[in-house]
Amino acid sequence: MLSWRRLLICLGGGLLAAALTTVAGVPQMAVLVGWAVAAGGLLLWVWRISWPRGPEGTKRLAEEEGRTRVTDTVVLSAAVASLAAVVEALVRSGTGDAVGVATVLLGVLVVILSWALVNTVFALKYARLYYSGGDGGIDFGQREPPTYSDFAYVAFTVGMSFAVPDTQLAATSIRKVALGHALLSYLFGTVVIAVAVNLVTNLGQQG
């Protein structure tokens, strides 16, 4: 689902939004607006396709995902890079005026979207590993095969708690992926706290 075509279309929309933001006279928010549009569009597109799928549809899409592994790295790298853009924007918006507060609020949105995108990439990755392995590697405690909603449960729980939920990871390859996922989620959690503190500070200055 993370095909190059979808990525390029969403990035194109983000570039257009960034250009319009610059023309509107707030170039300091252009990168954040562009990434918010691109990430939000990609999230909606991917989950609109994957969420309604049953077990058979999930298996078929997961097997097709094996051809788009490079895009996983591209999306994850862009999501991490967006954190640098947020930090830069926060440094430049050190004032408590309306633009400064709007920039911080936009930074919060960007971090949330990037966090959701990271967890989405890992949900797709867990599904791909499950259906490409012999015994799946994840015990969901149910008889019916898992769907994308089950893999989203695993991914977003790791993303929120930095720990594996009540499912059992029974394969080393999946444990390695979950470890990297938890570490990356911890990075995002740290940035979320920093952005929240900055937002409170800006609101206090404005008051």
PDB file of C-alpha atoms in Angstrom:
ATOM      1  CA  MET A   1       0.000   0.000   0.000  1.00  0.00           C
ATOM      2  CA  LEU A   2       2.964   2.282   0.524  1.00  0.00           C
ATOM      3  CA  SER A   3       3.589   2.358  -3.196  1.00  0.00           C
ATOM      4  CA  TRP A   4       5.735   4.967  -4.900  1.00  0.00           C
ATOM      5  CA  ARG A   5       2.658   6.271  -6.709  1.00  0.00           C
ATOM      6  CA  ARG A   6       0.809   7.006  -3.472  1.00  0.00           C
ATOM      7  CA  LEU A   7       3.910   8.495  -1.888  1.00  0.00           C
ATOM      8  CA  LEU A   8       4.568  10.819  -4.810  1.00  0.00           C
ATOM      9  CA  ILE A   9       0.941  11.955  -5.008  1.00  0.00           C
ATOM     10  CA  CYS A  10       0.861  12.773  -1.285  1.00  0.00           C
ATOM     11  CA  LEU A  11       4.248  14.495  -1.445  1.00  0.00           C
ATOM     12  CA  GLY A  12       3.004  16.507  -4.413  1.00  0.00           C
ATOM     13  CA  GLY A  13       0.028  17.653  -2.376  1.00  0.00           C
ATOM     14  CA  GLY A  14       2.359  18.570   0.461  1.00  0.00           C
ATOM     15  CA  LEU A  15       4.612  20.614  -1.814  1.00  0.00           C
ATOM     16  CA  LEU A  16       1.587  22.465  -3.172  1.00  0.00           C
ATOM     17  CA  ALA A  17       0.373  23.226   0.359  1.00  0.00           C
ATOM     18  CA  ALA A  18       3.850  24.442   1.339  1.00  0.00           C
ATOM     19  CA  ALA A  19       3.983  26.722  -1.696  1.00  0.00           C
ATOM     20  CA  LEU A  20       0.559  28.192  -0.922  1.00  0.00           C
ATOM     21  CA  THR A  21       1.611  28.778   2.694  1.00  0.00           C
ATOM     22  CA  THR A  22       4.685  30.659   1.503  1.00  0.00           C
ATOM     23  CA  VAL A  23       2.610  32.770  -0.869  1.00  0.00           C
ATOM     24  CA  ALA A  24       0.213  33.512   1.998  1.00  0.00           C
ATOM     25  CA  GLY A  25       3.065  35.224   3.835  1.00  0.00           C
ATOM     26  CA  VAL A  26       3.986  32.661   6.509  1.00  0.00           C
ATOM     27  CA  PRO A  27       7.004  30.871   5.012  1.00  0.00           C
ATOM     28  CA  GLN A  28       8.188  29.778   8.468  1.00  0.00           C
ATOM     29  CA  MET A  29       5.222  27.390   8.571  1.00  0.00           C
ATOM     30  CA  ALA A  30       5.551  26.105   5.008  1.00  0.00           C
ATOM     31  CA  VAL A  31       7.520  22.930   5.754  1.00  0.00           C
ATOM     32  CA  LEU A  32       5.237  21.939   8.622  1.00  0.00           C
ATOM     33  CA  VAL A  33       2.077  22.576   6.608  1.00  0.00           C
ATOM     34  CA  GLY A  34       3.475  20.630   3.662  1.00  0.00           C
ATOM     35  CA  TRP A  35       4.395  17.622   5.757  1.00  0.00           C
ATOM     36  CA  ALA A  36       1.062  17.700   7.627  1.00  0.00           C
ATOM     37  CA  VAL A  37      -0.812  17.542   4.318  1.00  0.00           C
ATOM     38  CA  ALA A  38       1.425  14.796   2.910  1.00  0.00           C
ATOM     39  CA  ALA A  39       1.390  12.647   6.056  1.00  0.00           C
ATOM     40  CA  GLY A  40      -2.317  13.139   6.688  1.00  0.00           C
ATOM     41  CA  GLY A  41      -3.183  12.275   3.108  1.00  0.00           C
ATOM     42  CA  LEU A  42      -1.061   9.131   3.151  1.00  0.00           C
ATOM     43  CA  LEU A  43      -2.573   7.974   6.444  1.00  0.00           C
ATOM     44  CA  LEU A  44      -6.121   8.419   5.193  1.00  0.00           C
ATOM     45  CA  TRP A  45      -5.328   6.688   1.917  1.00  0.00           C
ATOM     46  CA  VAL A  46      -3.620   3.665   3.484  1.00  0.00           C
ATOM     47  CA  TRP A  47      -6.199   3.023   6.204  1.00  0.00           C
ATOM     48  CA  ARG A  48      -9.136   3.614   3.883  1.00  0.00           C
ATOM     49  CA  ILE A  49      -7.819   0.675   1.837  1.00  0.00           C
ATOM     50  CA  SER A  50      -6.590  -1.604   4.609  1.00  0.00           C
ATOM     51  CA  TRP A  51      -8.988  -1.179   7.547  1.00  0.00           C
ATOM     52  CA  PRO A  52     -12.102  -2.788   5.941  1.00  0.00           C
ATOM     53  CA  ARG A  53     -10.162  -5.861   4.772  1.00  0.00           C
ATOM     54  CA  GLY A  54     -10.987  -9.260   6.170  1.00  0.00           C
ATOM     55  CA  PRO A  55      -8.421 -11.997   6.796  1.00  0.00           C
ATOM     56  CA  GLU A  56      -8.110 -13.013   3.145  1.00  0.00           C
ATOM     57  CA  GLY A  57      -7.860  -9.436   1.930  1.00  0.00           C
ATOM     58  CA  THR A  58      -5.283  -8.663   4.605  1.00  0.00           C
ATOM     59  CA  LYS A  59      -3.193 -11.681   3.602  1.00  0.00           C
ATOM     60  CA  ARG A  60      -3.317 -10.716  -0.065  1.00  0.00           C
ATOM     61  CA  LEU A  61      -2.338  -7.097   0.562  1.00  0.00           C
ATOM     62  CA  ALA A  62       0.390  -8.115   3.015  1.00  0.00           C
ATOM     63  CA  GLU A  63       1.944 -10.385   0.411  1.00  0.00           C
ATOM     64  CA  GLU A  64       1.813  -7.562  -2.135  1.00  0.00           C
ATOM     65  CA  GLU A  65       3.511  -5.261   0.395  1.00  0.00           C
ATOM     66  CA  GLY A  66       6.660  -7.343   0.027  1.00  0.00           C
ATOM     67  CA  ARG A  67       7.405  -5.386  -3.139  1.00  0.00           C
ATOM     68  CA  THR A  68       7.373  -1.996  -1.402  1.00  0.00           C
ATOM     69  CA  ARG A  69       9.863  -2.439   1.436  1.00  0.00           C
ATOM     70  CA  VAL A  70      12.048   0.423   0.232  1.00  0.00           C
ATOM     71  CA  THR A  71       9.184   2.839   0.773  1.00  0.00           C
ATOM     72  CA  ASP A  72       9.089   1.815   4.447  1.00  0.00           C
ATOM     73  CA  THR A  73      12.568   3.260   4.896  1.00  0.00           C
ATOM     74  CA  VAL A  74      11.681   6.390   2.944  1.00  0.00           C
ATOM     75  CA  VAL A  75       8.558   7.090   5.019  1.00  0.00           C
ATOM     76  CA  LEU A  76      10.271   6.373   8.345  1.00  0.00           C
ATOM     77  CA  SER A  77      13.211   8.604   7.410  1.00  0.00           C
ATOM     78  CA  ALA A  78      10.861  11.421   6.406  1.00  0.00           C
ATOM     79  CA  ALA A  79       8.908  11.047   9.659  1.00  0.00           C
ATOM     80  CA  VAL A  80      12.085  11.310  11.736  1.00  0.00           C
ATOM     81  CA  ALA A  81      13.264  14.263   9.633  1.00  0.00           C
ATOM     82  CA  SER A  82       9.967  16.002  10.345  1.00  0.00           C
ATOM     83  CA  LEU A  83      10.952  16.083  14.017  1.00  0.00           C
ATOM     84  CA  ALA A  84      13.979  18.181  13.096  1.00  0.00           C
ATOM     85  CA  ALA A  85      11.674  20.543  11.203  1.00  0.00           C
ATOM     86  CA  VAL A  86       9.452  20.811  14.271  1.00  0.00           C
ATOM     87  CA  VAL A  87      12.405  21.578  16.545  1.00  0.00           C
ATOM     88  CA  GLU A  88      13.670  24.231  14.132  1.00  0.00           C
ATOM     89  CA  ALA A  89      10.223  25.817  13.929  1.00  0.00           C
ATOM     90  CA  LEU A  90       9.949  25.874  17.717  1.00  0.00           C
ATOM     91  CA  VAL A  91      13.330  27.570  18.036  1.00  0.00           C
ATOM     92  CA  ARG A  92      12.329  30.250  15.544  1.00  0.00           C
ATOM     93  CA  SER A  93       8.902  30.788  17.125  1.00  0.00           C
ATOM     94  CA  GLY A  94      10.219  31.836  20.500  1.00  0.00           C
ATOM     95  CA  THR A  95       7.696  34.639  20.796  1.00  0.00           C
ATOM     96  CA  GLY A  96       4.224  34.405  22.241  1.00  0.00           C
ATOM     97  CA  ASP A  97       2.451  36.135  19.355  1.00  0.00           C
ATOM     98  CA  ALA A  98      -0.301  34.527  17.291  1.00  0.00           C
ATOM     99  CA  VAL A  99       2.075  33.197  14.628  1.00  0.00           C
ATOM    100  CA  GLY A 100       4.319  31.682  17.286  1.00  0.00           C
ATOM    101  CA  VAL A 101       1.433  29.899  18.991  1.00  0.00           C
ATOM    102  CA  ALA A 102       0.069  28.719  15.627  1.00  0.00           C
ATOM    103  CA  THR A 103       3.494  27.339  14.743  1.00  0.00           C
ATOM    104  CA  VAL A 104       3.666  25.396  17.999  1.00  0.00           C
ATOM    105  CA  LEU A 105       0.144  24.018  17.504  1.00  0.00           C
ATOM    106  CA  LEU A 106       1.090  22.990  13.987  1.00  0.00           C
ATOM    107  CA  GLY A 107       4.201  21.364  15.410  1.00  0.00           C
ATOM    108  CA  VAL A 108       2.014  19.306  17.744  1.00  0.00           C
ATOM    109  CA  LEU A 109      -0.097  18.189  14.783  1.00  0.00           C
ATOM    110  CA  VAL A 110       2.983  17.271  12.743  1.00  0.00           C
ATOM    111  CA  VAL A 111       4.438  15.182  15.567  1.00  0.00           C
ATOM    112  CA  ILE A 112       1.121  13.347  16.023  1.00  0.00           C
ATOM    113  CA  LEU A 113       0.795  12.667  12.293  1.00  0.00           C
ATOM    114  CA  SER A 114       4.403  11.494  12.041  1.00  0.00           C
ATOM    115  CA  TRP A 115       3.918   9.249  15.068  1.00  0.00           C
ATOM    116  CA  ALA A 116       0.765   7.769  13.522  1.00  0.00           C
ATOM    117  CA  LEU A 117       2.591   7.278  10.227  1.00  0.00           C
ATOM    118  CA  VAL A 118       5.456   5.448  11.937  1.00  0.00           C
ATOM    119  CA  ASN A 119       3.008   3.111  13.681  1.00  0.00           C
ATOM    120  CA  THR A 120       1.173   2.570  10.408  1.00  0.00           C
ATOM    121  CA  VAL A 121       4.399   1.552   8.671  1.00  0.00           C
ATOM    122  CA  PHE A 122       5.101  -0.946  11.449  1.00  0.00           C
ATOM    123  CA  ALA A 123       1.531  -2.282  11.341  1.00  0.00           C
ATOM    124  CA  LEU A 124       2.020  -3.019   7.648  1.00  0.00           C
ATOM    125  CA  LYS A 125       5.427  -4.522   8.416  1.00  0.00           C
ATOM    126  CA  TYR A 126       4.018  -6.822  11.111  1.00  0.00           C
ATOM    127  CA  ALA A 127       1.337  -8.000   8.691  1.00  0.00           C
ATOM    128  CA  ARG A 128       3.929  -8.632   5.997  1.00  0.00           C
ATOM    129  CA  LEU A 129       6.165 -10.620   8.356  1.00  0.00           C
ATOM    130  CA  TYR A 130       3.222 -12.585   9.729  1.00  0.00           C
ATOM    131  CA  TYR A 131       1.903 -13.709   6.368  1.00  0.00           C
ATOM    132  CA  SER A 132       5.314 -14.326   4.828  1.00  0.00           C
ATOM    133  CA  GLY A 133       6.491 -16.601   7.672  1.00  0.00           C
ATOM    134  CA  GLY A 134       5.607 -20.225   8.187  1.00  0.00           C
ATOM    135  CA  ASP A 135       3.890 -19.983  11.580  1.00  0.00           C
ATOM    136  CA  GLY A 136       3.131 -16.257  11.562  1.00  0.00           C
ATOM    137  CA  GLY A 137       5.333 -15.310  14.491  1.00  0.00           C
ATOM    138  CA  ILE A 138       2.582 -13.517  16.443  1.00  0.00           C
ATOM    139  CA  ASP A 139       0.058 -15.317  18.643  1.00  0.00           C
ATOM    140  CA  PHE A 140      -3.155 -13.280  18.714  1.00  0.00           C
ATOM    141  CA  GLY A 141      -4.980 -15.828  20.887  1.00  0.00           C
ATOM    142  CA  GLN A 142      -7.733 -16.398  18.317  1.00  0.00           C
ATOM    143  CA  ARG A 143      -8.600 -19.018  15.733  1.00  0.00           C
ATOM    144  CA  GLU A 144      -9.408 -16.744  12.832  1.00  0.00           C
ATOM    145  CA  PRO A 145      -6.499 -15.193  10.898  1.00  0.00           C
ATOM    146  CA  PRO A 146      -5.671 -11.602  11.887  1.00  0.00           C
ATOM    147  CA  THR A 147      -6.710  -8.548   9.904  1.00  0.00           C
ATOM    148  CA  TYR A 148      -5.072  -5.139   9.593  1.00  0.00           C
ATOM    149  CA  SER A 149      -7.007  -3.941  12.631  1.00  0.00           C
ATOM    150  CA  ASP A 150      -5.220  -6.616  14.686  1.00  0.00           C
ATOM    151  CA  PHE A 151      -1.822  -5.514  13.409  1.00  0.00           C
ATOM    152  CA  ALA A 152      -2.770  -1.886  14.074  1.00  0.00           C
ATOM    153  CA  TYR A 153      -3.579  -2.903  17.661  1.00  0.00           C
ATOM    154  CA  VAL A 154      -0.093  -4.358  18.068  1.00  0.00           C
ATOM    155  CA  ALA A 155       1.671  -1.434  16.384  1.00  0.00           C
ATOM    156  CA  PHE A 156      -0.140   1.411  18.113  1.00  0.00           C
ATOM    157  CA  THR A 157       0.096  -0.283  21.518  1.00  0.00           C
ATOM    158  CA  VAL A 158       3.865  -0.531  21.101  1.00  0.00           C
ATOM    159  CA  GLY A 159       3.857   3.079  19.905  1.00  0.00           C
ATOM    160  CA  MET A 160       2.020   4.291  23.009  1.00  0.00           C
ATOM    161  CA  SER A 161       3.525   2.098  25.713  1.00  0.00           C
ATOM    162  CA  PHE A 162       6.906   1.114  24.193  1.00  0.00           C
ATOM    163  CA  ALA A 163       5.942  -2.459  25.126  1.00  0.00           C
ATOM    164  CA  VAL A 164       4.315  -5.446  23.450  1.00  0.00           C
ATOM    165  CA  PRO A 165       0.555  -5.838  24.151  1.00  0.00           C
ATOM    166  CA  ASP A 166      -1.179  -9.059  25.223  1.00  0.00           C
ATOM    167  CA  THR A 167      -0.110 -10.824  22.032  1.00  0.00           C
ATOM    168  CA  GLN A 168       2.941 -13.085  22.052  1.00  0.00           C
ATOM    169  CA  LEU A 169       5.818 -12.522  19.650  1.00  0.00           C
ATOM    170  CA  ALA A 170       7.034 -15.993  18.737  1.00  0.00           C
ATOM    171  CA  ALA A 171       9.679 -15.175  16.116  1.00  0.00           C
ATOM    172  CA  THR A 172      13.067 -13.500  16.459  1.00  0.00           C
ATOM    173  CA  SER A 173      12.575 -11.475  13.273  1.00  0.00           C
ATOM    174  CA  ILE A 174       9.399  -9.890  14.639  1.00  0.00           C
ATOM    175  CA  ARG A 175      10.985  -9.248  18.040  1.00  0.00           C
ATOM    176  CA  LYS A 176      13.793  -7.338  16.301  1.00  0.00           C
ATOM    177  CA  VAL A 177      11.250  -5.219  14.447  1.00  0.00           C
ATOM    178  CA  ALA A 178       9.302  -4.596  17.664  1.00  0.00           C
ATOM    179  CA  LEU A 179      12.490  -3.496  19.441  1.00  0.00           C
ATOM    180  CA  GLY A 180      13.289  -0.947  16.741  1.00  0.00           C
ATOM    181  CA  HIS A 181       9.666   0.159  16.789  1.00  0.00           C
ATOM    182  CA  ALA A 182       9.708   0.724  20.565  1.00  0.00           C
ATOM    183  CA  LEU A 183      12.961   2.710  20.424  1.00  0.00           C
ATOM    184  CA  LEU A 184      11.661   4.912  17.621  1.00  0.00           C
ATOM    185  CA  SER A 185       8.400   5.452  19.490  1.00  0.00           C
ATOM    186  CA  TYR A 186      10.358   6.531  22.562  1.00  0.00           C
ATOM    187  CA  LEU A 187      12.052   9.199  20.444  1.00  0.00           C
ATOM    188  CA  PHE A 188       8.667  10.508  19.333  1.00  0.00           C
ATOM    189  CA  GLY A 189       7.385  10.451  22.903  1.00  0.00           C
ATOM    190  CA  THR A 190      10.305  12.610  24.002  1.00  0.00           C
ATOM    191  CA  VAL A 191       9.598  15.140  21.260  1.00  0.00           C
ATOM    192  CA  VAL A 192       5.893  15.204  22.152  1.00  0.00           C
ATOM    193  CA  ILE A 193       6.780  16.184  25.728  1.00  0.00           C
ATOM    194  CA  ALA A 194       9.170  18.886  24.503  1.00  0.00           C
ATOM    195  CA  VAL A 195       6.553  20.314  22.136  1.00  0.00           C
ATOM    196  CA  ALA A 196       3.912  20.295  24.881  1.00  0.00           C
ATOM    197  CA  VAL A 197       6.215  22.205  27.235  1.00  0.00           C
ATOM    198  CA  ASN A 198       6.974  24.714  24.484  1.00  0.00           C
ATOM    199  CA  LEU A 199       3.264  25.165  23.798  1.00  0.00           C
ATOM    200  CA  VAL A 200       2.524  25.896  27.459  1.00  0.00           C
ATOM    201  CA  THR A 201       5.413  28.375  27.538  1.00  0.00           C
ATOM    202  CA  ASN A 202       4.173  30.186  24.428  1.00  0.00           C
ATOM    203  CA  LEU A 203       0.632  30.379  25.750  1.00  0.00           C
ATOM    204  CA  GLY A 204       1.964  31.755  29.029  1.00  0.00           C
ATOM    205  CA  GLN A 205       3.940  34.442  27.209  1.00  0.00           C
ATOM    206  CA  GLN A 206       0.892  35.404  25.177  1.00  0.00           C
ATOM    207  CA  GLY A 207      -1.171  35.765  28.329  1.00  0.00           C
TER     208      GLY A 207
END
